[in-house]
C-alpha positions as semicolon CSV with decimal commas, in nm:
position;residue;x (nm);y (nm);z (nm)
1;Y;7,835;13,919;9,767
2;D;7,990;14,180;10,021
3;V;7,995;14,457;9,767
4;Q;7,634;14,368;9,656
5;A;7,514;14,371;10,025
6;Q;7,673;14,721;10,072
7;A;7,466;14,838;9,752
8;F;7,167;14,671;9,893
9;L;7,190;14,889;10,215
10;R;7,213;15,218;9,995
11;G;6,909;15,082;9,793
12;R;7,101;15,014;9,476
13;L;7,146;14,713;9,233
14;A;7,463;14,853;9,055
15;V;7,805;14,793;9,207
16;P;8,141;14,962;9,164
17;A;8,304;14,879;8,838
18;D;8,651;14,822;8,982
19;V;8,495;14,541;9,196
20;A;8,292;14,376;8,943
21;D;8,581;14,380;8,709
22;I;8,568;14,140;8,416
23;E;8,250;13,980;8,558
24;G;8,049;14,290;8,556
25;F;7,788;14,380;8,289
26;L;7,798;14,748;8,169
27;I;7,425;14,852;8,114
28;D;7,343;15,225;8,047
29;G;7,667;15,340;8,238
30;K;7,622;15,126;8,531
31;T;7,780;14,798;8,628
32;Y;7,585;14,516;8,750
33;L;7,650;14,155;8,883
34;Y;7,458;13,841;8,787
35;Y;7,477;13,670;9,088
36;G;7,163;13,603;9,289
37;P;7,089;13,810;9,589
38;L;7,037;13,561;9,864
39;L;7,401;13,515;9,962
40;A;7,450;13,898;9,943
41;V;7,126;13,956;10,163
42;A;7,269;13,689;10,423
43;R;7,583;13,931;10,456
44;L;7,357;14,236;10,545
45;P;7,436;14,208;10,916
46;A;7,806;14,219;10,846
47;A;7,768;14,491;10,580
48;V;7,657;14,731;10,849
49;F;8,011;14,743;10,964
50;G;8,137;14,858;10,636
51;S;8,443;14,704;10,473
52;L;8,550;14,549;10,805
53;T;8,431;14,183;10,687
54;E;8,473;14,224;10,304
55;G;8,635;13,939;10,152
56;R;8,653;13,739;10,492
57;L;8,316;13,553;10,486
58;T;8,341;13,322;10,187
59;R;8,568;13,050;10,362
60;L;8,337;13,054;10,653
61;S;8,013;13,041;10,434
62;M;8,158;12,757;10,227
63;I;8,263;12,560;10,553
64;V;7,903;12,602;10,666
65;A;7,766;12,495;10,347
66;F;7,964;12,173;10,336
67;V;7,864;12,075;10,687
68;V;7,484;12,162;10,615
69;L;7,536;11,956;10,277
70;C;7,632;11,643;10,468
71;T;7,351;11,693;10,721
72;I;7,102;11,753;10,449
73;T;7,222;11,436;10,266
74;F;7,166;11,232;10,574
75;H;6,797;11,348;10,622
76;L;6,743;11,308;10,253
77;A;6,835;10,941;10,276
78;K;6,616;10,886;10,572
79;R;6,327;11,059;10,403
80;I;6,356;10,875;10,078
81;T;6,365;10,550;10,284
82;A;6,022;10,654;10,433
83;L;5,898;10,773;10,085
84;I;5,965;10,448;9,916
85;D;5,832;10,251;10,205
86;A;6,166;10,068;10,267
87;P;6,207;9,897;10,601
88;A;6,398;10,060;10,865
89;V;6,768;10,071;10,779
90;A;7,087;10,055;10,974
91;P;7,249;10,391;11,038
92;W;7,551;10,295;10,826
93;R;7,335;10,315;10,509
94;P;7,252;10,696;10,524
95;A;7,606;10,740;10,614
96;L;7,719;10,578;10,306
97;L;7,536;10,822;10,099
98;V;7,688;11,108;10,294
99;A;8,020;10,957;10,221
100;A;7,943;10,946;9,852
101;V;7,848;11,308;9,855
102;A;8,113;11,433;10,074
103;G;8,387;11,279;9,838
104;S;8,215;11,416;9,540
105;P;8,294;11,710;9,319
106;A;8,143;11,924;9,608
107;L;8,480;11,853;9,785
108;A;8,675;11,986;9,490
109;L;8,504;12,326;9,529
110;A;8,734;12,374;9,856
111;G;9,015;12,428;9,612
112;S;8,906;12,801;9,604
113;A;8,723;13,032;9,825
114;S;8,562;13,228;9,546
115;V;8,207;13,346;9,459
116;Y;8,176;13,082;9,184
117;N;8,234;12,790;9,435
118;E;8,041;12,942;9,711
119;T;7,738;12,974;9,490
120;E;7,752;12,633;9,348
121;L;7,787;12,484;9,698
122;W;7,487;12,682;9,850
123;A;7,259;12,596;9,532
124;F;7,340;12,225;9,585
125;V;7,255;12,234;9,950
126;L;6,931;12,433;9,900
127;I;6,796;12,203;9,617
128;L;6,859;11,891;9,847
129;A;6,690;12,090;10,140
130;T;6,394;12,158;9,906
131;F;6,366;11,794;9,825
132;V;6,366;11,705;10,193
133;A;6,089;11,947;10,253
134;L;5,883;11,820;9,950
135;I;5,915;11,463;10,088
136;D;5,784;11,572;10,426
137;L;5,504;11,739;10,226
138;L;5,415;11,419;10,047
139;L;5,425;11,215;10,350
140;G;5,212;11,449;10,561
141;P;5,099;11,782;10,424
142;T;5,082;12,078;10,666
143;T;5,098;12,442;10,637
144;R;5,456;12,459;10,787
145;T;5,605;12,209;10,539
146;A;5,435;12,366;10,240
147;I;5,577;12,709;10,343
148;L;5,908;12,562;10,406
149;A;5,941;12,373;10,078
150;G;5,823;12,672;9,876
151;S;6,067;12,907;10,071
152;L;6,370;12,667;10,009
153;A;6,280;12,665;9,638
154;M;6,270;13,047;9,641
155;A;6,605;13,053;9,820
156;T;6,760;12,819;9,570
157;I;6,652;13,025;9,268
158;L;6,773;13,345;9,437
159;T;7,110;13,172;9,483
160;R;7,159;13,012;9,139
161;V;6,885;13,048;8,888
162;S;6,949;12,731;8,684
163;V;6,949;12,512;8,968
164;G;6,651;12,709;9,126
165;L;6,438;12,628;8,833
166;G;6,490;12,260;8,918
167;A;6,357;12,324;9,259
168;V;6,061;12,520;9,146
169;V;5,968;12,238;8,893
170;A;5,985;11,990;9,178
171;V;5,744;12,197;9,378
172;L;5,505;12,228;9,099
173;L;5,490;11,863;9,050
174;V;5,472;11,775;9,409
175;S;5,175;12,032;9,447
176;A;4,998;11,897;9,143
177;H;5,003;11,565;9,305
178;L;4,876;11,701;9,630
179;W;4,613;11,918;9,483
180;R;4,301;11,703;9,571
181;R;4,444;11,577;9,890
182;S;4,559;11,909;10,047
183;R;4,480;12,210;9,813
184;R;4,585;12,467;10,077
185;S;4,944;12,309;10,115
186;A;4,987;12,280;9,744
187;M;4,886;12,660;9,684
188;L;5,118;12,773;9,971
189;A;5,432;12,588;9,829
190;V;5,361;12,706;9,482
191;A;5,304;13,062;9,592
192;F;5,641;13,092;9,765
193;A;5,822;12,897;9,487
194;V;5,664;13,134;9,220
195;A;5,749;13,439;9,426
196;G;6,111;13,353;9,406
197;M;6,084;13,330;9,020
198;A;5,902;13,652;9,039
199;I;6,186;13,828;9,248
200;H;6,451;13,679;9,010
201;I;6,276;13,793;8,688
202;S;6,220;14,142;8,843
203;L;6,592;14,187;8,924
204;N;6,688;14,038;8,590
205;L;6,476;14,284;8,416
206;A;6,586;14,586;8,616
207;K;6,949;14,498;8,559
208;F;6,963;14,324;8,212
209;G;6,614;14,390;8,055
210;S;6,544;14,019;8,014
211;L;6,354;13,744;8,215
212;F;6,639;13,501;8,258
213;D;6,929;13,539;7,989
214;L;7,224;13,773;8,024
215;P;7,353;13,985;7,749
216;G;7,692;13,838;7,698
217;D;7,801;14,122;7,470
218;R;7,761;14,347;7,738
219;Q;7,988;14,189;7,993
220;I;8,331;14,355;8,051
221;L;8,528;14,064;7,963
222;T;8,354;14,037;7,624
223;T;8,464;14,401;7,553
224;L;8,833;14,308;7,623
225;S;8,829;14,009;7,399
226;S;8,757;14,025;7,030
227;E;8,736;13,652;7,006
228;R;8,474;13,626;7,288
229;A;8,269;13,916;7,125
230;T;8,274;13,723;6,792
231;W;8,153;13,394;6,969
232;F;7,853;13,589;7,137
233;A;7,761;13,755;6,806
234;D;7,763;13,420;6,649
235;H;7,535;13,277;6,914
236;G;7,271;13,554;6,952
237;N;7,460;13,704;7,256
238;S;7,353;13,407;7,464
239;F;7,559;13,169;7,683
240;F;7,330;12,885;7,599
241;S;7,247;12,658;7,310
242;L;7,136;12,307;7,243
243;E;7,419;12,251;7,021
244;F;7,668;12,236;7,317
245;V;7,479;11,938;7,489
246;P;7,658;11,654;7,295
247;T;7,998;11,792;7,397
248;T;7,900;11,860;7,760
249;I;7,721;11,530;7,812
250;V;8,002;11,326;7,666
251;H;8,282;11,514;7,866
252;Y;8,095;11,501;8,199
253;L;8,039;11,127;8,157
254;R;8,371;11,024;8,005
255;P;8,553;10,790;8,247
256;D;8,908;10,923;8,142
257;A;8,867;11,292;8,256
258;F;9,163;11,244;8,486
259;A;9,547;11,156;8,466
260;V;9,787;11,015;8,702
261;E;10,132;11,156;8,707
262;R;10,456;11,108;8,893
263;L;10,427;11,459;9,059
264;A;10,222;11,519;9,379
265;P;9,924;11,509;9,427
266;F;9,973;11,230;9,162
267;V;9,629;11,302;9,000
268;R;9,563;11,588;8,757
269;F;9,292;11,675;8,510
270;G;9,265;11,472;8,179
271;P;9,208;11,577;7,829
272;R;8,990;11,881;7,776
273;A;8,640;11,829;7,630
274;H;8,623;11,733;7,271
275;E;8,402;11,963;7,069
276;F;8,158;11,791;6,849
277;G;8,064;11,932;6,514
278;S;8,058;12,316;6,495
279;A;7,968;12,362;6,835
280;Q;8,283;12,539;6,944
281;L;8,285;12,630;7,328
282;E;8,365;12,966;7,434
283;S;8,542;12,826;7,722
284;N;8,698;12,488;7,749
285;T;8,859;12,483;8,113
286;P;9,009;12,159;8,270
287;A;8,727;11,961;8,419
288;S;8,683;11,608;8,553
289;S;8,349;11,396;8,491
290;L;8,094;11,248;8,708
291;T;8,224;10,882;8,645
292;A;8,595;10,987;8,735
293;S;8,525;11,218;9,055
294;A;8,187;11,090;9,159
295;A;8,232;10,715;9,104
296;L;8,080;10,606;9,413
297;L;7,774;10,835;9,373
298;V;7,738;10,723;9,003
299;V;7,742;10,355;9,104
300;M;7,485;10,400;9,376
301;A;7,271;10,620;9,148
302;A;7,286;10,334;8,868
303;V;7,175;10,062;9,126
304;G;6,904;10,293;9,271
305;L;6,780;10,355;8,918
306;V;6,730;9,988;8,857
307;L;6,552;9,932;9,187
308;A;6,326;10,252;9,148
309;V;6,214;10,145;8,821
310;R;6,171;9,771;8,920
311;H;5,966;9,872;9,203
312;R;5,768;10,164;9,019
313;Q;5,874;10,432;9,268
314;R;5,662;10,695;9,096
315;R;5,687;10,947;9,396
316;L;6,036;11,005;9,312
317;V;5,944;11,152;8,949
318;P;5,910;11,503;9,090
319;L;6,261;11,517;9,245
320;L;6,411;11,348;8,931
321;A;6,237;11,572;8,702
322;G;6,352;11,889;8,919
323;S;6,701;11,733;8,906
324;I;6,705;11,708;8,530
325;V;6,571;12,069;8,484
326;A;6,848;12,188;8,727
327;A;7,103;12,003;8,508
328;G;6,970;12,146;8,194
329;P;7,127;12,478;8,159
330;T;7,462;12,340;8,279
331;L;7,461;12,090;7,988
332;A;7,346;12,377;7,740
333;I;7,598;12,634;7,837
334;G;7,904;12,689;7,609
335;F;8,133;12,644;7,908
336;I;8,307;12,351;8,045
337;A;8,422;12,397;8,413
338;N;8,497;12,151;8,693
339;R;8,253;12,329;8,944
340;Y;7,960;12,273;8,702
341;L;7,976;11,911;8,788
342;V;7,808;11,991;9,119
343;D;7,495;12,110;8,909
344;L;7,462;11,745;8,795
345;L;7,466;11,577;9,139
346;P;7,104;11,617;9,276
347;G;6,952;11,356;9,079
348;L;7,228;11,114;9,153
349;V;7,184;11,176;9,531
350;V;6,813;11,094;9,505
351;L;6,873;10,791;9,311
352;G;7,181;10,692;9,536
353;A;6,951;10,719;9,849
354;V;6,724;10,460;9,700
355;A;7,029;10,219;9,662
356;A;7,134;10,303;10,023
357;A;6,812;10,222;10,156
358;T;6,707;9,904;9,946
359;A;7,027;9,737;9,801
360;S;7,118;9,413;9,971
361;F;7,383;9,140;9,920
362;D;7,417;8,788;10,005
363;A;7,677;8,677;10,279
364;G;7,920;8,585;10,004
365;R;7,926;8,911;9,824
366;R;7,892;9,150;10,118
367;A;8,264;9,157;10,185
368;L;8,331;9,233;9,820
369;A;8,066;9,507;9,820
370;F;8,203;9,692;10,141
371;G;8,566;9,659;9,997
372;A;8,450;9,826;9,671
373;V;8,265;10,093;9,858
374;G;8,558;10,170;10,069
375;A;8,796;10,174;9,763
376;L;8,564;10,435;9,581
377;T;8,518;10,633;9,901
378;M;8,905;10,680;9,931
379;W;8,928;10,741;9,550
380;G;8,648;11,008;9,560
381;V;8,832;11,180;9,834
382;W;9,173;11,147;9,684
383;I;9,074;11,275;9,338
384;N;8,854;11,569;9,442
385;A;9,113;11,681;9,701
386;S;9,386;11,663;9,450
387;L;9,196;11,845;9,188
388;A;9,092;12,101;9,458
389;T;9,474;12,157;9,543
390;W;9,548;12,166;9,163
391;L;9,284;12,443;9,097
392;N;9,398;12,646;9,382
393;Q;9,771;12,616;9,380
394;I;9,898;12,548;9,014
395;E;9,995;12,902;8,960
396;Q;10,173;12,938;9,303
397;P;10,554;12,909;9,297
398;G;10,542;12,742;9,641
399;F;10,337;12,454;9,512
400;T;10,573;12,392;9,200
401;A;10,865;12,391;9,440
402;A;10,718;12,141;9,686
403;R;10,607;11,896;9,407
404;Y;10,958;11,893;9,254
405;R;11,120;11,852;9,594
406;I;10,901;11,555;9,688
407;D;10,961;11,407;9,351
408;D;11,351;11,455;9,388
409;V;11,323;11,280;9,731
410;V;11,096;10,977;9,611
411;F;11,220;10,938;9,258
412;G;11,532;11,151;9,189
413;G;11,678;11,194;8,840
414;R;11,560;11,406;8,570
415;A;11,261;11,629;8,676
416;P;10,928;11,528;8,479
417;S;10,704;11,772;8,282
418;V;10,978;12,041;8,237
419;Q;11,068;12,196;7,901
420;L;11,275;12,469;7,760
421;L;11,092;12,745;7,591
422;G;11,180;12,838;7,236
423;A;11,013;13,042;6,978
424;D;10,720;12,795;6,933
425;P;10,413;12,979;7,077
426;S;10,214;12,685;7,140
427;V;10,130;12,601;7,500
428;P;10,113;12,242;7,622
429;R;9,874;12,091;7,866
430;D;9,826;12,263;8,215
431;G;10,085;12,179;8,451
432;V;10,387;12,161;8,227
433;V;10,684;12,376;8,358
434;G;10,884;12,598;8,108
435;I;11,242;12,723;8,151
436;D;11,310;13,046;7,963
437;G;11,661;13,128;7,852
438;P;11,916;13,070;8,125
439;C;11,673;13,083;8,387
440;D;11,547;13,446;8,290
441;G;11,201;13,308;8,381
442;L;11,011;13,004;8,519
443;Y;10,661;12,948;8,386
444;I;10,393;12,702;8,416
445;S;10,111;12,632;8,149
446;S;9,776;12,715;8,282
447;G;9,453;12,797;8,085
448;G;9,639;12,808;7,757
449;N;9,900;13,065;7,866
450;W;10,247;13,058;8,026
451;V;10,206;13,185;8,376
452;M;10,503;13,339;8,559
453;L;10,625;13,156;8,867
454;E;10,983;13,315;8,900
455;L;11,154;13,599;8,723
456;A;11,516;13,657;8,729
457;D;11,654;13,964;8,937
458;G;11,786;14,236;8,730
459;V;11,653;14,066;8,397
460;R;11,271;14,070;8,440
461;R;11,238;14,188;8,784
462;L;11,383;14,493;8,983
463;Q;11,306;14,576;9,316
464;G;11,435;14,819;9,586
465;T;11,366;15,151;9,730
466;F;11,358;15,488;9,522
467;D;11,402;15,847;9,632
468;P;11,200;16,100;9,421
469;A;11,386;16,375;9,582
470;K;11,706;16,261;9,368
471;G;11,516;16,294;9,031
472;S;11,220;16,129;8,871
473;A;11,437;15,891;8,637
474;A;11,418;15,534;8,789
475;L;11,542;15,341;8,481
476;A;11,705;15,469;8,154
477;G;11,811;15,271;7,846
478;N;12,056;15,401;7,580
479;D;11,791;15,363;7,309
480;G;11,549;15,614;7,445
481;R;11,355;15,404;7,686
482;L;11,287;15,569;8,024
483;I;11,089;15,470;8,336
484;E;11,003;15,758;8,566
485;I;10,832;15,776;8,922
486;A;10,748;16,141;8,965
487;P;10,560;16,349;9,228
488;G;10,201;16,447;9,123
489;R;10,089;16,797;9,105
490;D;9,940;16,772;9,463
491;G;10,257;16,668;9,598
492;E;10,098;16,374;9,797
493;S;10,124;16,118;9,507
494;L;10,355;15,949;9,273
495;V;10,276;15,888;8,912
496;A;10,491;15,613;8,727
497;S;10,527;15,642;8,341
498;Y;10,719;15,443;8,071
499;E;10,848;15,648;7,775
500;I;10,988;15,522;7,429
501;V;11,182;15,750;7,189
502;T;11,241;15,607;6,848
503;A;11,543;15,651;6,620
504;D;11,323;15,893;6,424
505;G;11,237;16,095;6,740
506;D;10,887;15,974;6,778
507;R;10,799;15,979;7,147
508;T;10,541;15,742;7,294
509;R;10,467;15,764;7,686
510;F;10,239;15,546;7,888
511;I;10,145;15,708;8,219
512;G;10,010;15,518;8,514
513;T;9,764;15,597;8,797
514;P;9,889;15,811;9,102
515;V;9,962;15,637;9,427
516;D;9,966;15,781;9,775
517;W;10,320;15,921;9,880
518;D;10,429;16,021;10,230
519;G;10,730;16,234;10,082
520;G;10,995;15,980;10,161
521;R;11,164;15,686;10,013
522;T;10,943;15,430;9,851
523;D;10,958;15,057;9,781
524;V;10,941;14,986;9,420
525;E;10,905;14,669;9,211
526;I;10,918;14,656;8,832
527;I;10,826;14,354;8,638
528;S;10,882;14,327;8,277
529;D;10,763;13,981;8,134
530;P;10,762;13,924;7,770
531;R;10,583;13,599;7,801
532;A;10,278;13,749;7,971
533;G;9,994;13,621;7,772
534;G;9,610;13,636;7,777
535;L;9,501;13,955;7,955
536;G;9,829;13,972;8,123
537;Y;10,035;14,291;8,133
538;G;10,405;14,274;8,017
539;L;10,516;14,576;8,218
540;A;10,389;14,628;8,567
541;L;10,527;14,869;8,828
542;S;10,421;14,898;9,190
543;V;10,500;15,150;9,455
544;D;10,463;15,059;9,832
545;G;10,255;14,767;9,705
546;D;10,009;14,960;9,515
547;S;9,991;14,903;9,150
548;S;10,091;15,224;8,964
549;L;10,143;15,126;8,602
550;R;10,045;14,822;8,375
551;E;10,110;14,820;8,021
552;F;10,137;14,575;7,723
553;V;10,493;14,631;7,669
554;A;10,795;14,445;7,801
555;P;11,129;14,628;7,783
556;D;11,440;14,432;7,851
557;L;11,544;14,543;8,222
558;S;11,889;14,422;8,199
559;T;11,967;14,688;7,916
560;M;11,831;14,983;8,143
561;N;12,054;15,144;8,397
562;P;11,911;15,241;8,745
563;S;11,942;15,599;8,863
564;A;12,119;15,722;9,174
565;G;11,786;15,755;9,353
566;F;11,688;15,388;9,276
567;A;11,880;15,154;9,515
568;V;11,827;14,804;9,368
569;E;11,815;14,497;9,592
570;S;11,908;14,161;9,455
571;S;11,881;13,814;9,650
572;D;12,136;13,529;9,674
573;D;11,938;13,315;9,446
574;A;11,877;13,550;9,182
575;G;11,507;13,528;9,224
576;V;11,500;13,193;9,043
577;P;11,568;12,921;9,303
578;V;11,321;12,669;9,161
579;C;11,433;12,748;8,795
580;S;11,808;12,683;8,899
581;S;11,719;12,354;9,057
582;L;11,515;12,223;8,770
583;A;11,770;12,344;8,518
584;R;12,036;12,140;8,692
């Protein structure tokens, strides 16, 4: 969003390819992002100051969004109470709905300050805000409320188009209901909502040449993965298909989409989604479900649905229809992700508000009901906070170290979920820790790959200082392998390279990108990881913290000798303290 804002200031839609990276779409030599423009436009005042605030606003934006979400939920509960003609309610009833939403998958988005989660959170906020304005429009149509409702629908579609379509549908249905009563208000609301659709379509046409769809085959990630390219070719280069709906619905409703384990935070993701028939998902990442991580909201929604049907609350239909439309693309996409649960929440919030406003219990069951509500509230906070921690920290060495320290203090004995790595290429469920060799490396399974946590000094990692004045060779092997760090032609940069000479005399050389050099000694780190998977590079060399060389090779560093110019540093724990502890 920061980079999009910079592009907007220059009157452009294209962004630098190195920033867009695998998320970018390469169209006619230019790189575009598919994210809506609203959150980029909101950053325009900061973009005036250049790169000063780049990458620093997402956390603030998400904190603000979460606070606004709780506030909007409270107002929605009050508005629905008035809409269904429920009697005045005690303040704790709207607060109950706020607690259910605050402890829902919206909380799990806090696990990572990312463009994905920021988008999901703000889209959720904006569609609920649209619903609040639409209820005001139904209760007393005015020009102001009509413009506000249409503008909020516009903002939603310019944030996340799939959710925004639901907001627009709700505006159209409410406006149809008001047509005879207040034609001017209905027309204004529709005009602003449709304007949002028109802006989105114009931008999508300008970037991708389609009204709503995205050219999956033109995404950079697709060009790097033959399997992904084949998947899109088999699905008409579209992300969406009705064949995925059985898989997504079943998974997002299954109650066992979590698991309890001995290691802190004691709750993790359950099994991956089961794929029905021939509907093979392109991406099947760990995800919980509504029944598991939004249990209180699901119970309240179920009660609210019964009450709404029993009392024929027809004025809720536009909001519920909009919620269904907002959820539709998420259920039809060939991806499973925990963050997508938030797209399914608006309808539950609407029905939950009905329950909060009208549900009643006799004196004998009241204590039981409040106890259940308290337990489900605590469960919602626990599971979503745990999953947030899991998503953000699973690949961090410190997180694994802390988990096993706690386990050792509380339980002692053999460390759970640890295995020795052999020749078997299969990767277990996420979170299993693997020890490679005599602690040559410590890895954790994540996303179907072994992700590095620790690498042994002198075996898979070398770091120290290098003096190019003493020669360009850094490491040399007796078998013709050579790692060099040589001054560039301009004398102000260093260029790293890796060379292999076979027994037949064939020479292969990989050359990295130049990095700035001040003419003195430099800090160098060389990583050679034979277990790097996915899009991971086996060999990675950095100079003064800047990446210089990355290649899909993994030479054995323990068989290569450092030159006189390379002063190798070693740590007392050999770089694998956690691995050594677990091995013991």
